[in-house]
Amino acid sequence: MIQAKQELLAALGTVLQGLSQEAVDAGLITAAPAAAFETPKQASHGDFACTAAMQLSKALKKNPRELATTLIAQLQAQPAFGRWVDALEIAGPGFINIRLKPAAKQAVIGEVAAAASRFGHQPARDASVLVEFVSANPTGPLHVGHARQAALGDSLCHLFDTQGWKVSREFYYNDAGVQIATLAQSTQARLKGLKPGDAGWPESAYNGDYIQDIADAFLRKETVKADDRQFTASGDPEDLDSIRQFAVAYLRHEQDLDLQAFGLRFDHYFLESSLYTAGQVEDAVSRMVANGKTYEDGGALWLRSTEYGDDKDRVMRKSDGTYTYFVPDVAYHVNKFKRGFSKCINIQGTDHHGTIARVRGGLQATGVGIPQGFPDYVLHKMVTVMKGGEEVKISKRAGSYVTLRDLIDWTSRDAVRFFLISRKADTEFVFDVDLALKANDENPVFYVQYAHARICSLLRKGAEQGHDEAALAGANVSLLQAPTEYALMLKLADYPRMLASAAQDLAPHDVAFYLRDLAGALHSYYGAERVLGDDPALTRARLALLAATRQVIRNALAVLGVSAPDAMERDSQEQQ
């Protein structure tokens, strides 16, 4: 069906070009409408819908239904429409509904089998994308907000990989500043025998039990190794610099363990301190000053950020000589651009919304040629964790929040990944631990994974009856004409379009939505048709359809970083 759709779109484009030429020549429109199909909301309306007649009617000064009649006549003269289309019908104010021939739908089974794990992938392109996500300061365990960033960022990376981009994953963190000083002071207080609530305990200190773990390891003079550093503790409670470096390395190691538990890897860890030591912050500020985009007032240096859409100008350098938060961010993104990344995406919480305009404005003010709208942002809202019908707010290990590892320990990596990607990033999400543990259709990740396991079971049974998977390539798929079979085929054929759209819109949740719809189509098919029947040819054809469906489920789950189990147990067993 992929080939059929491409040929139909090409034919539609040719016809639209001819119909539009008069309006283009007259200057009424700049170009012909793009050749595109929509999916009708009701299956009874056809397989594809075309709205071009309504788009052109005003420019051509024709009634849209009349124009649709002309369009249909010209489309029917195109060889591709004769080969793949059963009927063209006008509906409503000028929609053209397209009904495909069975062979067009059935072709997707062979297309999936031929492409296998590459089905839906686009050819490699000469373009690089850098996705920065998680980016947690090394001051404590990763919390559920970081978990949502991890799920979003990793899925986006997989999505862009399917579209042929060269993808790099980056973790950025602040390895200096007030928070790191607080971490060192908190650890030193524990080393001196203090604990939260004691007299002398620092008011701003971190209270989690993990601080005591750091202190104990420091006294043992342990050596800790993280992805980007290694450090041996001095064991001296008065050596604040050693305490600081050890605590940072210890928590970087702990975060590495969190990320490993989540099945996550990064290509590069970027230190904020490197921006200062390499002079990149000063260079960015000097460029903005030289370009006349700053001014001084009240002893502070200000960016004229209102010139770039911000609601007010912003302080860059405070009167005490220190830089505000967004200035190193500007330098960091200049660094990204100079490394050759034509597209950069930041996954952050919605509390960073206010920094977008000033960072983008600062980038324009440097005058280094960065395009407007760089970088892209995906902002996510908070996650609420429910367990036993009550909200969970505190983790003993962290002191004040639920950690990523808590979620994984309570449920599973698959559940955490799927759940946290199953809603749009800009919507608040309730992670229901009890739901994530259910082995029934209420649990969305189980619902999808069980569809895969169900197919595996049927294919095993088919092999026992002599229908080996290797022989399914020769199945007579023209025998597949049940409504539920056509629905399943159309859903499989929509996978490449969905991937492309999800990547373009930075919407990895679309993959989770698609998977639930595909699993629903599979379960409906299973309930309506007997796969392992008395007709060997029909059985082989149906098993071939199931094998294609299994492949697409597996491919889509891989985009989300979720496993595709071959067997699963339900709360209540079902047999065919």
Coordinates of C-alpha atoms in Angstrom, one line a residue:
M1 CA 0.0 0.0 0.0
I2 CA 3.0 2.3 0.5
Q3 CA 3.9 2.1 -3.1
A4 CA 0.2 2.5 -4.1
K5 CA -0.1 5.6 -2.0
Q6 CA 3.0 7.2 -3.4
E7 CA 1.9 6.6 -6.9
L8 CA -1.6 8.0 -6.2
L9 CA -0.1 11.1 -4.6
A10 CA 2.2 11.6 -7.6
A11 CA -0.8 11.4 -9.9
L12 CA -2.9 13.7 -7.8
G13 CA 0.0 16.2 -7.8
T14 CA 0.1 16.1 -11.6
V15 CA -3.6 16.8 -11.9
L16 CA -3.6 19.6 -9.3
Q17 CA -0.7 21.2 -11.1
G18 CA -2.7 21.3 -14.4
L19 CA -5.9 22.5 -12.7
S20 CA -4.1 25.3 -10.8
Q21 CA -1.9 26.6 -13.6
E22 CA -4.5 29.2 -14.7
A23 CA -4.9 30.6 -11.2
V24 CA -1.1 30.6 -10.7
D25 CA -0.6 32.5 -14.0
A26 CA -3.2 35.0 -12.9
G27 CA -1.5 35.5 -9.5
L28 CA -4.5 34.3 -7.6
I29 CA -2.4 31.6 -5.9
T30 CA 1.3 31.1 -5.7
A31 CA 1.4 27.4 -6.3
A32 CA -0.9 24.4 -6.6
P33 CA -2.2 22.8 -3.4
A34 CA 0.1 20.1 -2.1
A35 CA -0.9 16.6 -3.0
A36 CA -2.2 15.1 0.3
F37 CA -4.7 12.5 1.5
E38 CA -6.5 12.5 4.8
T39 CA -7.9 9.6 6.7
P40 CA -11.7 9.7 6.9
K41 CA -13.1 9.6 10.4
Q42 CA -15.5 6.8 9.4
A43 CA -14.3 3.7 7.6
S44 CA -17.6 3.7 5.6
H45 CA -16.5 7.0 3.9
G46 CA -13.5 5.3 2.2
D47 CA -9.8 4.7 2.7
F48 CA -8.5 8.2 1.8
A49 CA -10.1 11.6 1.4
C50 CA -9.0 14.6 -0.7
T51 CA -9.9 18.2 0.1
A52 CA -8.2 19.8 -2.9
A53 CA -11.5 20.8 -4.6
M54 CA -12.5 22.9 -1.7
Q55 CA -9.0 24.5 -1.5
L56 CA -9.0 25.5 -5.1
S57 CA -12.7 26.5 -5.5
K58 CA -12.3 30.1 -4.4
A59 CA -9.2 30.8 -6.6
L60 CA -10.8 29.2 -9.6
K61 CA -14.2 30.7 -8.9
K62 CA -16.0 27.4 -9.1
N63 CA -18.4 25.5 -6.9
P64 CA -16.3 23.0 -5.0
R65 CA -18.6 20.0 -5.9
E66 CA -18.4 21.0 -9.5
L67 CA -14.6 21.3 -9.3
A68 CA -14.6 17.9 -7.5
T69 CA -16.4 16.4 -10.5
T70 CA -13.7 17.8 -12.9
L71 CA -11.0 16.6 -10.6
I72 CA -12.4 13.0 -10.4
A73 CA -12.6 12.8 -14.2
Q74 CA -9.0 13.8 -14.6
L75 CA -7.8 11.5 -11.8
Q76 CA -9.6 8.5 -13.3
A77 CA -7.6 9.1 -16.5
Q78 CA -4.4 8.6 -14.5
P79 CA -2.9 5.1 -14.7
A80 CA -2.2 4.9 -11.0
F81 CA -5.8 5.6 -10.1
G82 CA -6.9 2.9 -12.6
R83 CA -4.5 0.4 -11.0
W84 CA -5.2 1.0 -7.4
V85 CA -8.6 2.7 -6.9
D86 CA -12.0 1.0 -6.9
A87 CA -14.1 4.2 -6.6
L88 CA -14.0 8.0 -6.3
E89 CA -17.0 9.6 -4.6
I90 CA -18.0 13.2 -3.9
A91 CA -19.2 13.9 -0.4
G92 CA -20.4 16.9 1.6
P93 CA -19.3 20.3 0.3
G94 CA -16.6 18.9 -2.0
F95 CA -14.7 16.1 -0.3
I96 CA -13.5 13.3 -2.6
N97 CA -13.6 10.0 -0.9
I98 CA -11.2 7.3 -2.4
R99 CA -11.9 3.6 -2.1
L100 CA -8.9 1.4 -2.8
K101 CA -8.9 -1.9 -4.5
P102 CA -8.2 -4.9 -2.2
A103 CA -4.8 -5.4 -3.9
A104 CA -3.7 -1.9 -2.8
K105 CA -4.4 -2.7 0.9
Q106 CA -3.1 -6.2 0.8
A107 CA 0.3 -5.1 -0.6
V108 CA 1.3 -3.7 2.8
I109 CA 1.8 -7.2 4.1
G110 CA 4.7 -7.8 1.6
E111 CA 6.0 -4.3 2.2
V112 CA 6.3 -4.8 5.9
A113 CA 7.9 -8.3 5.4
A114 CA 10.5 -6.9 3.0
A115 CA 11.5 -3.9 5.1
A116 CA 11.2 -5.7 8.5
S117 CA 12.8 -3.6 11.3
R118 CA 13.4 -0.8 8.7
F119 CA 9.7 -0.5 7.8
G120 CA 8.7 3.2 8.2
H121 CA 12.4 4.4 8.1
Q122 CA 13.5 7.0 5.7
P123 CA 16.8 7.1 3.8
A124 CA 19.8 8.7 5.6
R125 CA 20.0 12.5 5.2
D126 CA 22.9 14.9 5.6
A127 CA 21.6 16.5 8.7
S128 CA 22.4 16.3 12.4
V129 CA 20.1 16.8 15.4
L130 CA 21.3 17.2 19.0
V131 CA 18.7 16.3 21.6
E132 CA 19.5 17.6 25.1
F133 CA 17.5 16.0 27.9
V134 CA 17.5 15.0 31.6
S135 CA 20.4 17.5 32.3
A136 CA 20.1 17.0 36.1
N137 CA 22.5 18.8 38.3
P138 CA 24.5 16.2 40.4
T139 CA 22.9 17.1 43.7
G140 CA 20.6 14.2 44.2
P141 CA 18.8 11.2 42.6
L142 CA 16.8 11.6 39.4
H143 CA 13.2 12.4 40.1
V144 CA 10.0 11.6 38.2
G145 CA 10.3 14.9 36.2
H146 CA 13.7 13.6 35.0
A147 CA 12.0 10.3 34.2
R148 CA 9.5 12.1 31.9
Q149 CA 12.3 13.9 30.2
A150 CA 14.2 10.6 29.8
A151 CA 11.2 9.0 28.1
L152 CA 10.5 12.0 25.9
G153 CA 14.1 12.6 24.9
D154 CA 15.0 9.0 24.1
S155 CA 11.8 8.5 22.1
L156 CA 12.5 11.7 20.1
C157 CA 16.0 10.4 19.4
H158 CA 14.6 7.1 18.1
L159 CA 12.0 9.0 16.0
F160 CA 14.6 11.2 14.3
D161 CA 16.7 8.1 13.7
T162 CA 13.8 6.6 11.8
Q163 CA 13.7 9.7 9.6
G164 CA 17.3 9.5 8.6
W165 CA 18.8 12.1 10.9
K166 CA 22.2 11.7 12.5
V167 CA 21.2 11.8 16.2
S168 CA 23.3 12.9 19.2
R169 CA 22.2 12.6 22.8
E170 CA 23.6 15.1 25.3
F171 CA 23.4 15.6 29.1
Y172 CA 24.2 19.1 30.4
Y173 CA 24.8 19.8 34.0
N174 CA 25.9 22.5 36.3
D175 CA 29.0 21.3 38.1
A176 CA 29.6 24.5 40.1
G177 CA 27.5 27.2 41.7
V178 CA 25.2 27.5 44.8
Q179 CA 23.6 24.0 44.5
I180 CA 27.0 22.2 44.4
A181 CA 28.1 24.3 47.4
T182 CA 25.0 23.3 49.3
L183 CA 25.7 19.6 48.4
A184 CA 29.2 19.9 49.8
Q185 CA 28.0 21.6 53.0
S186 CA 25.2 19.1 53.5
T187 CA 27.7 16.2 53.2
Q188 CA 30.1 17.9 55.6
A189 CA 27.3 18.4 58.1
R190 CA 26.6 14.6 58.0
L191 CA 30.3 13.9 58.4
K192 CA 30.2 15.9 61.6
G193 CA 27.4 13.8 63.0
L194 CA 24.5 16.2 62.3
K195 CA 21.2 15.1 60.7
P196 CA 18.1 17.0 59.6
G197 CA 16.4 18.7 62.5
D198 CA 19.5 19.0 64.7
A199 CA 20.8 22.3 65.9
G200 CA 23.5 23.4 63.4
W201 CA 22.0 21.6 60.5
P202 CA 22.2 24.0 57.5
E203 CA 18.8 25.5 56.7
S204 CA 19.2 25.0 52.9
A205 CA 20.8 21.5 53.2
Y206 CA 19.6 18.5 51.3
N207 CA 17.8 16.1 53.7
G208 CA 17.7 12.8 51.9
D209 CA 19.3 9.7 53.2
Y210 CA 21.6 9.6 50.2
I211 CA 23.6 12.4 51.8
Q212 CA 24.5 10.1 54.7
D213 CA 25.5 7.4 52.1
I214 CA 27.9 9.9 50.5
A215 CA 29.4 10.8 53.9
D216 CA 29.9 7.2 54.9
A217 CA 31.6 6.4 51.5
F218 CA 33.8 9.6 51.9
L219 CA 35.0 8.4 55.4
R220 CA 35.9 5.1 53.9
K221 CA 38.0 6.9 51.3
E222 CA 36.3 5.2 48.5
T223 CA 37.0 5.8 44.8
V224 CA 33.9 6.5 42.7
K225 CA 33.7 6.4 38.9
A226 CA 31.1 8.0 36.7
D227 CA 30.8 8.2 32.9
D228 CA 32.8 11.5 32.9
R229 CA 34.9 11.4 36.0
Q230 CA 36.6 9.5 38.8
F231 CA 37.6 10.7 42.3
T232 CA 39.0 9.3 45.5
A233 CA 37.9 10.8 48.8
S234 CA 40.4 12.2 51.2
G235 CA 38.4 11.1 54.2
D236 CA 39.0 14.4 56.0
P237 CA 35.8 16.1 57.2
E238 CA 37.5 19.5 57.0
D239 CA 38.5 19.1 53.4
L240 CA 35.5 20.8 51.8
D241 CA 36.9 20.8 48.3
S242 CA 37.5 17.0 48.4
I243 CA 34.0 16.6 49.8
R244 CA 32.5 18.6 47.0
Q245 CA 34.4 16.7 44.2
F246 CA 33.6 13.3 45.8
A247 CA 29.9 14.2 46.3
V248 CA 29.6 15.3 42.7
A249 CA 31.3 12.1 41.4
Y250 CA 29.3 9.9 43.8
L251 CA 26.0 11.4 42.5
R252 CA 27.1 11.3 38.9
H253 CA 27.7 7.6 39.5
E254 CA 24.3 7.2 41.1
Q255 CA 22.6 9.0 38.2
D256 CA 24.5 6.7 35.8
L257 CA 22.9 3.7 37.6
D258 CA 19.5 5.4 37.3
L259 CA 20.0 5.9 33.6
Q260 CA 21.2 2.3 33.1
A261 CA 18.1 1.1 34.9
F262 CA 16.1 3.1 32.4
G263 CA 18.1 1.7 29.5
L264 CA 19.4 5.1 28.5
R265 CA 22.7 6.2 27.1
F266 CA 24.2 9.6 26.2
D267 CA 26.8 10.4 23.6
H268 CA 28.2 13.4 25.4
Y269 CA 28.1 14.9 28.9
F270 CA 28.6 18.7 28.8
L271 CA 29.8 20.6 31.8
E272 CA 28.6 24.2 32.4
S273 CA 32.0 25.0 33.9
S274 CA 33.7 24.3 30.6
L275 CA 31.8 27.3 29.1
Y276 CA 33.6 29.6 31.5
T277 CA 37.1 28.0 31.4
A278 CA 37.0 28.0 27.6
G279 CA 36.0 31.7 27.6
Q280 CA 32.8 31.0 25.7
V281 CA 30.5 32.9 28.1
E282 CA 32.7 36.0 27.8
D283 CA 32.9 35.6 24.1
A284 CA 29.1 35.5 23.7
V285 CA 28.6 38.5 26.0
S286 CA 31.3 40.5 24.1
R287 CA 29.6 39.7 20.8
M288 CA 26.2 41.0 22.1
V289 CA 27.9 44.2 23.4
A290 CA 29.8 44.8 20.2
N291 CA 26.5 44.4 18.2
G292 CA 24.9 47.1 20.2
K293 CA 22.3 44.7 21.8
T294 CA 23.1 45.6 25.4
Y295 CA 23.2 48.5 27.7
E296 CA 24.2 49.3 31.3
D297 CA 21.8 50.5 33.9
G298 CA 22.1 50.5 37.7
G299 CA 25.5 48.8 37.6
A300 CA 24.1 45.9 35.6
L301 CA 24.4 44.8 32.0
W302 CA 21.1 44.4 30.2
L303 CA 20.1 42.6 27.0
R304 CA 17.7 44.4 24.7
S305 CA 15.6 41.2 24.6
T306 CA 12.4 43.1 23.8
E307 CA 13.8 43.5 20.3
Y308 CA 13.4 39.7 20.0
G309 CA 9.8 39.4 21.4
D310 CA 10.5 39.2 25.1
D311 CA 8.1 41.1 27.3
K312 CA 10.9 43.1 28.9
D313 CA 14.7 43.6 28.7
R314 CA 16.7 41.1 30.8
V315 CA 19.7 41.5 33.1
M316 CA 22.7 39.6 31.8
R317 CA 25.4 40.6 34.3
K318 CA 24.3 41.6 37.8
S319 CA 26.0 44.5 39.7
D320 CA 28.1 42.0 41.6
G321 CA 29.7 40.8 38.4
T322 CA 27.9 37.4 38.2
Y323 CA 25.9 36.3 35.2
T324 CA 22.2 35.5 35.3
Y325 CA 20.9 32.0 34.4
F326 CA 20.3 32.5 30.7
V327 CA 23.7 33.9 29.7
P328 CA 25.7 30.6 29.9
D329 CA 22.7 29.0 28.2
V330 CA 23.2 31.4 25.2
A331 CA 26.9 30.5 25.2
Y332 CA 26.0 26.8 25.3
H333 CA 23.7 27.0 22.3
V334 CA 26.3 29.0 20.3
N335 CA 28.6 26.0 21.1
K336 CA 25.9 23.6 19.8
F337 CA 25.5 25.5 16.6
K338 CA 29.3 25.8 16.0
R339 CA 29.5 22.0 16.5
G340 CA 27.5 21.7 13.3
F341 CA 24.0 20.8 14.6
S342 CA 21.4 22.2 12.2
K343 CA 18.7 21.2 14.6
C344 CA 18.8 21.2 18.4
I345 CA 16.0 20.1 20.7
N346 CA 15.8 20.8 24.5
I347 CA 13.5 18.7 26.7
Q348 CA 12.7 20.8 29.9
G349 CA 10.0 21.4 32.4
T350 CA 7.5 24.1 31.8
D351 CA 9.2 26.2 34.5
H352 CA 11.7 27.0 31.8
H353 CA 9.1 28.6 29.5
G354 CA 10.2 32.1 30.5
T355 CA 13.8 31.5 29.4
I356 CA 12.9 30.6 25.7
A357 CA 12.5 34.2 24.4
R358 CA 15.6 35.5 26.1
V359 CA 17.8 32.6 25.1
R360 CA 16.7 32.8 21.4
G361 CA 17.0 36.6 21.6
G362 CA 20.5 36.3 23.0
L363 CA 21.5 33.9 20.2
Q364 CA 20.3 36.4 17.6
A365 CA 22.1 39.2 19.4
T366 CA 25.5 37.4 19.1
G367 CA 25.3 37.7 15.3
V368 CA 26.9 34.4 14.6
G369 CA 24.3 33.4 12.0
I370 CA 22.0 31.2 14.1
P371 CA 18.6 30.9 12.5
Q372 CA 15.5 32.3 14.3
G373 CA 13.6 29.8 16.3
F374 CA 16.8 27.9 17.3
P375 CA 16.7 25.8 19.4
D376 CA 13.4 23.9 19.6
Y377 CA 11.9 23.2 23.0
V378 CA 9.7 20.4 24.3
L379 CA 8.3 21.5 27.6
H380 CA 6.7 19.0 29.9
K381 CA 4.4 19.4 32.9
M382 CA 4.7 17.7 36.3
V383 CA 4.0 14.1 37.1
T384 CA 1.9 13.0 40.0
V385 CA 2.5 9.5 41.4
M386 CA -0.4 7.6 42.9
K387 CA 0.0 4.3 44.8
G388 CA -2.8 2.6 46.7
G389 CA -5.2 5.3 45.8
E390 CA -3.0 8.0 47.4
E391 CA -0.5 10.5 46.1
V392 CA 3.1 9.6 46.9
K393 CA 5.2 12.7 47.5
I394 CA 8.2 11.6 49.5
S395 CA 10.9 9.1 48.9
K396 CA 13.0 8.3 52.0
R397 CA 16.1 8.0 49.8
A398 CA 15.6 11.4 48.1
G399 CA 14.0 13.2 51.1
S400 CA 11.3 15.1 49.3
Y401 CA 10.4 13.5 46.0
V402 CA 9.8 10.2 44.2
T403 CA 12.8 9.0 42.2
L404 CA 13.1 7.5 38.8
R405 CA 14.4 4.3 40.4
D406 CA 11.4 4.2 42.7
L407 CA 9.1 4.0 39.7
I408 CA 11.1 1.3 38.1
D409 CA 11.4 -0.7 41.3
W410 CA 7.6 -0.4 41.9
T411 CA 6.6 -1.3 38.3
S412 CA 9.0 -2.0 35.5
R413 CA 11.2 -0.1 33.0
D414 CA 8.6 -0.8 30.2
A415 CA 5.7 0.6 32.3
V416 CA 7.6 3.7 33.2
R417 CA 8.7 4.4 29.6
F418 CA 5.3 3.7 28.1
F419 CA 3.3 5.5 30.7
L420 CA 5.4 8.7 30.6
I421 CA 5.2 9.0 26.9
S422 CA 1.5 8.1 26.6
R423 CA 0.3 11.8 27.0
K424 CA 1.3 15.0 25.4
A425 CA 4.3 16.5 27.1
D426 CA 2.4 19.8 27.9
T427 CA -0.3 18.0 29.9
E428 CA 0.0 17.0 33.5
F429 CA 0.2 13.3 34.1
V430 CA -0.8 11.0 36.9
F431 CA 1.4 7.9 37.1
D432 CA -0.8 5.2 38.7
V433 CA 1.5 2.5 40.1
D434 CA -1.4 0.1 40.7
L435 CA -2.6 0.5 37.1
A436 CA 0.9 -0.1 35.8
L437 CA 1.0 -3.5 37.6
K438 CA -2.3 -4.8 36.2
A439 CA -2.1 -7.6 33.7
N440 CA -5.3 -6.8 31.8
D441 CA -6.6 -4.4 29.1
E442 CA -6.9 -1.5 31.5
N443 CA -3.1 -1.2 31.5
P444 CA -2.1 0.4 28.2
V445 CA 1.4 -1.0 28.0
F446 CA 0.1 -4.5 28.8
Y447 CA -2.7 -4.0 26.2
V448 CA -0.1 -3.3 23.5
Q449 CA 2.5 -5.9 24.6
Y450 CA -0.1 -8.5 24.9
A451 CA -1.1 -7.9 21.3
H452 CA 2.5 -8.8 20.3
A453 CA 2.5 -11.8 22.6
R454 CA -0.8 -13.0 21.2
I455 CA 0.5 -12.9 17.7
C456 CA 3.6 -14.8 18.7
S457 CA 1.4 -17.5 20.3
L458 CA -0.7 -17.8 17.1
L459 CA 2.4 -18.0 14.9
R460 CA 3.8 -20.8 17.1
K461 CA 0.6 -22.7 16.9
G462 CA 0.5 -22.1 13.2
A463 CA 4.0 -23.6 12.9
E464 CA 2.9 -26.6 14.8
Q465 CA 0.2 -27.1 12.1
G466 CA 2.7 -26.9 9.3
H467 CA 2.6 -23.2 8.6
D468 CA 6.2 -22.3 9.2
E469 CA 6.9 -18.6 9.3
A470 CA 9.5 -18.9 6.4
A471 CA 6.7 -20.1 4.1
L472 CA 4.4 -17.1 4.9
A473 CA 6.1 -15.0 2.2
G474 CA 4.3 -17.0 -0.4
A475 CA 0.8 -16.7 1.2
N476 CA -2.1 -15.7 -1.1
V477 CA -3.0 -12.4 0.7
S478 CA -5.8 -11.8 -1.9
L479 CA -7.9 -14.1 0.3
L480 CA -7.9 -11.4 3.0
Q481 CA -11.1 -9.5 2.5
A482 CA -12.8 -9.3 5.9
P483 CA -13.6 -5.7 7.1
T484 CA -11.4 -6.3 10.2
E485 CA -8.5 -7.4 7.9
Y486 CA -8.8 -4.3 5.8
A487 CA -8.8 -2.1 8.9
L488 CA -5.7 -3.8 10.2
M489 CA -3.9 -3.4 6.8
L490 CA -4.8 0.3 6.6
K491 CA -3.4 0.8 10.1
L492 CA -0.2 -0.9 9.2
A493 CA 0.1 1.3 6.1
D494 CA -0.3 4.4 8.2
Y495 CA 2.8 3.7 10.3
P496 CA 5.4 5.5 8.1
R497 CA 3.2 8.6 7.8
M498 CA 2.7 8.6 11.6
L499 CA 6.4 8.4 12.3
A500 CA 7.2 11.3 9.9
S501 CA 4.5 13.4 11.5
A502 CA 5.5 12.6 15.0
A503 CA 9.1 13.6 14.3
Q504 CA 8.1 16.8 12.6
D505 CA 5.7 17.8 15.4
L506 CA 8.1 16.7 18.2
A507 CA 5.3 14.5 19.4
P508 CA 6.5 11.0 20.5
H509 CA 3.2 10.5 22.2
D510 CA 1.7 9.9 18.8
V511 CA 3.6 6.6 18.7
A512 CA 2.0 5.5 21.9
F513 CA -1.5 6.5 20.5
Y514 CA -0.8 4.6 17.3
L515 CA 0.3 1.5 19.2
R516 CA -2.9 1.5 21.2
D517 CA -5.0 1.9 18.0
L518 CA -3.0 -0.9 16.3
A519 CA -3.4 -3.2 19.3
G520 CA -7.1 -2.5 19.3
A521 CA -7.3 -3.3 15.6
L522 CA -5.5 -6.6 16.2
H523 CA -7.6 -7.6 19.2
S524 CA -10.8 -6.8 17.2
Y525 CA -9.5 -8.9 14.3
Y526 CA -8.7 -11.8 16.7
G527 CA -12.2 -11.6 18.1
A528 CA -13.9 -11.5 14.7
E529 CA -12.0 -14.0 12.6
R530 CA -10.7 -17.5 13.2
V531 CA -7.0 -17.4 12.3
L532 CA -6.2 -21.1 12.5
G533 CA -9.0 -22.5 10.5
D534 CA -9.7 -25.4 8.2
D535 CA -8.6 -23.7 5.0
P536 CA -4.8 -23.9 4.8
A537 CA -4.4 -21.1 2.2
L538 CA -6.6 -18.7 4.2
T539 CA -4.8 -19.7 7.4
R540 CA -1.4 -18.9 5.8
A541 CA -2.7 -15.6 4.6
R542 CA -4.0 -14.6 8.0
L543 CA -0.7 -15.7 9.7
A544 CA 1.1 -13.5 7.1
L545 CA -1.0 -10.5 8.2
L546 CA -0.4 -11.3 11.8
A547 CA 3.4 -11.5 11.2
A548 CA 3.3 -8.1 9.6
T549 CA 1.3 -6.7 12.5
R550 CA 3.8 -8.2 15.0
Q551 CA 6.7 -6.5 13.1
V552 CA 5.1 -3.1 13.2
I553 CA 4.2 -3.4 16.9
R554 CA 7.8 -4.4 17.6
N555 CA 9.1 -1.5 15.5
A556 CA 6.9 1.1 17.2
L557 CA 7.7 -0.3 20.7
A558 CA 11.4 0.0 19.9
V559 CA 10.9 3.8 19.2
L560 CA 9.6 4.1 22.8
G561 CA 12.4 1.9 24.2
V562 CA 9.8 -0.7 25.3
S563 CA 10.3 -4.4 24.9
A564 CA 8.1 -6.7 22.8
P565 CA 7.6 -9.9 24.8
D566 CA 6.8 -13.2 23.0
A567 CA 4.6 -14.5 25.9
M568 CA 2.6 -12.9 28.7
E569 CA 0.2 -14.0 31.4
R570 CA -3.2 -12.3 31.8
D571 CA -5.2 -11.8 35.0
S572 CA -7.8 -14.0 33.2
Q573 CA -6.7 -16.5 30.6
E574 CA -8.1 -16.5 27.1
Q575 CA -8.0 -19.2 24.5
Q576 CA -8.9 -19.3 20.8

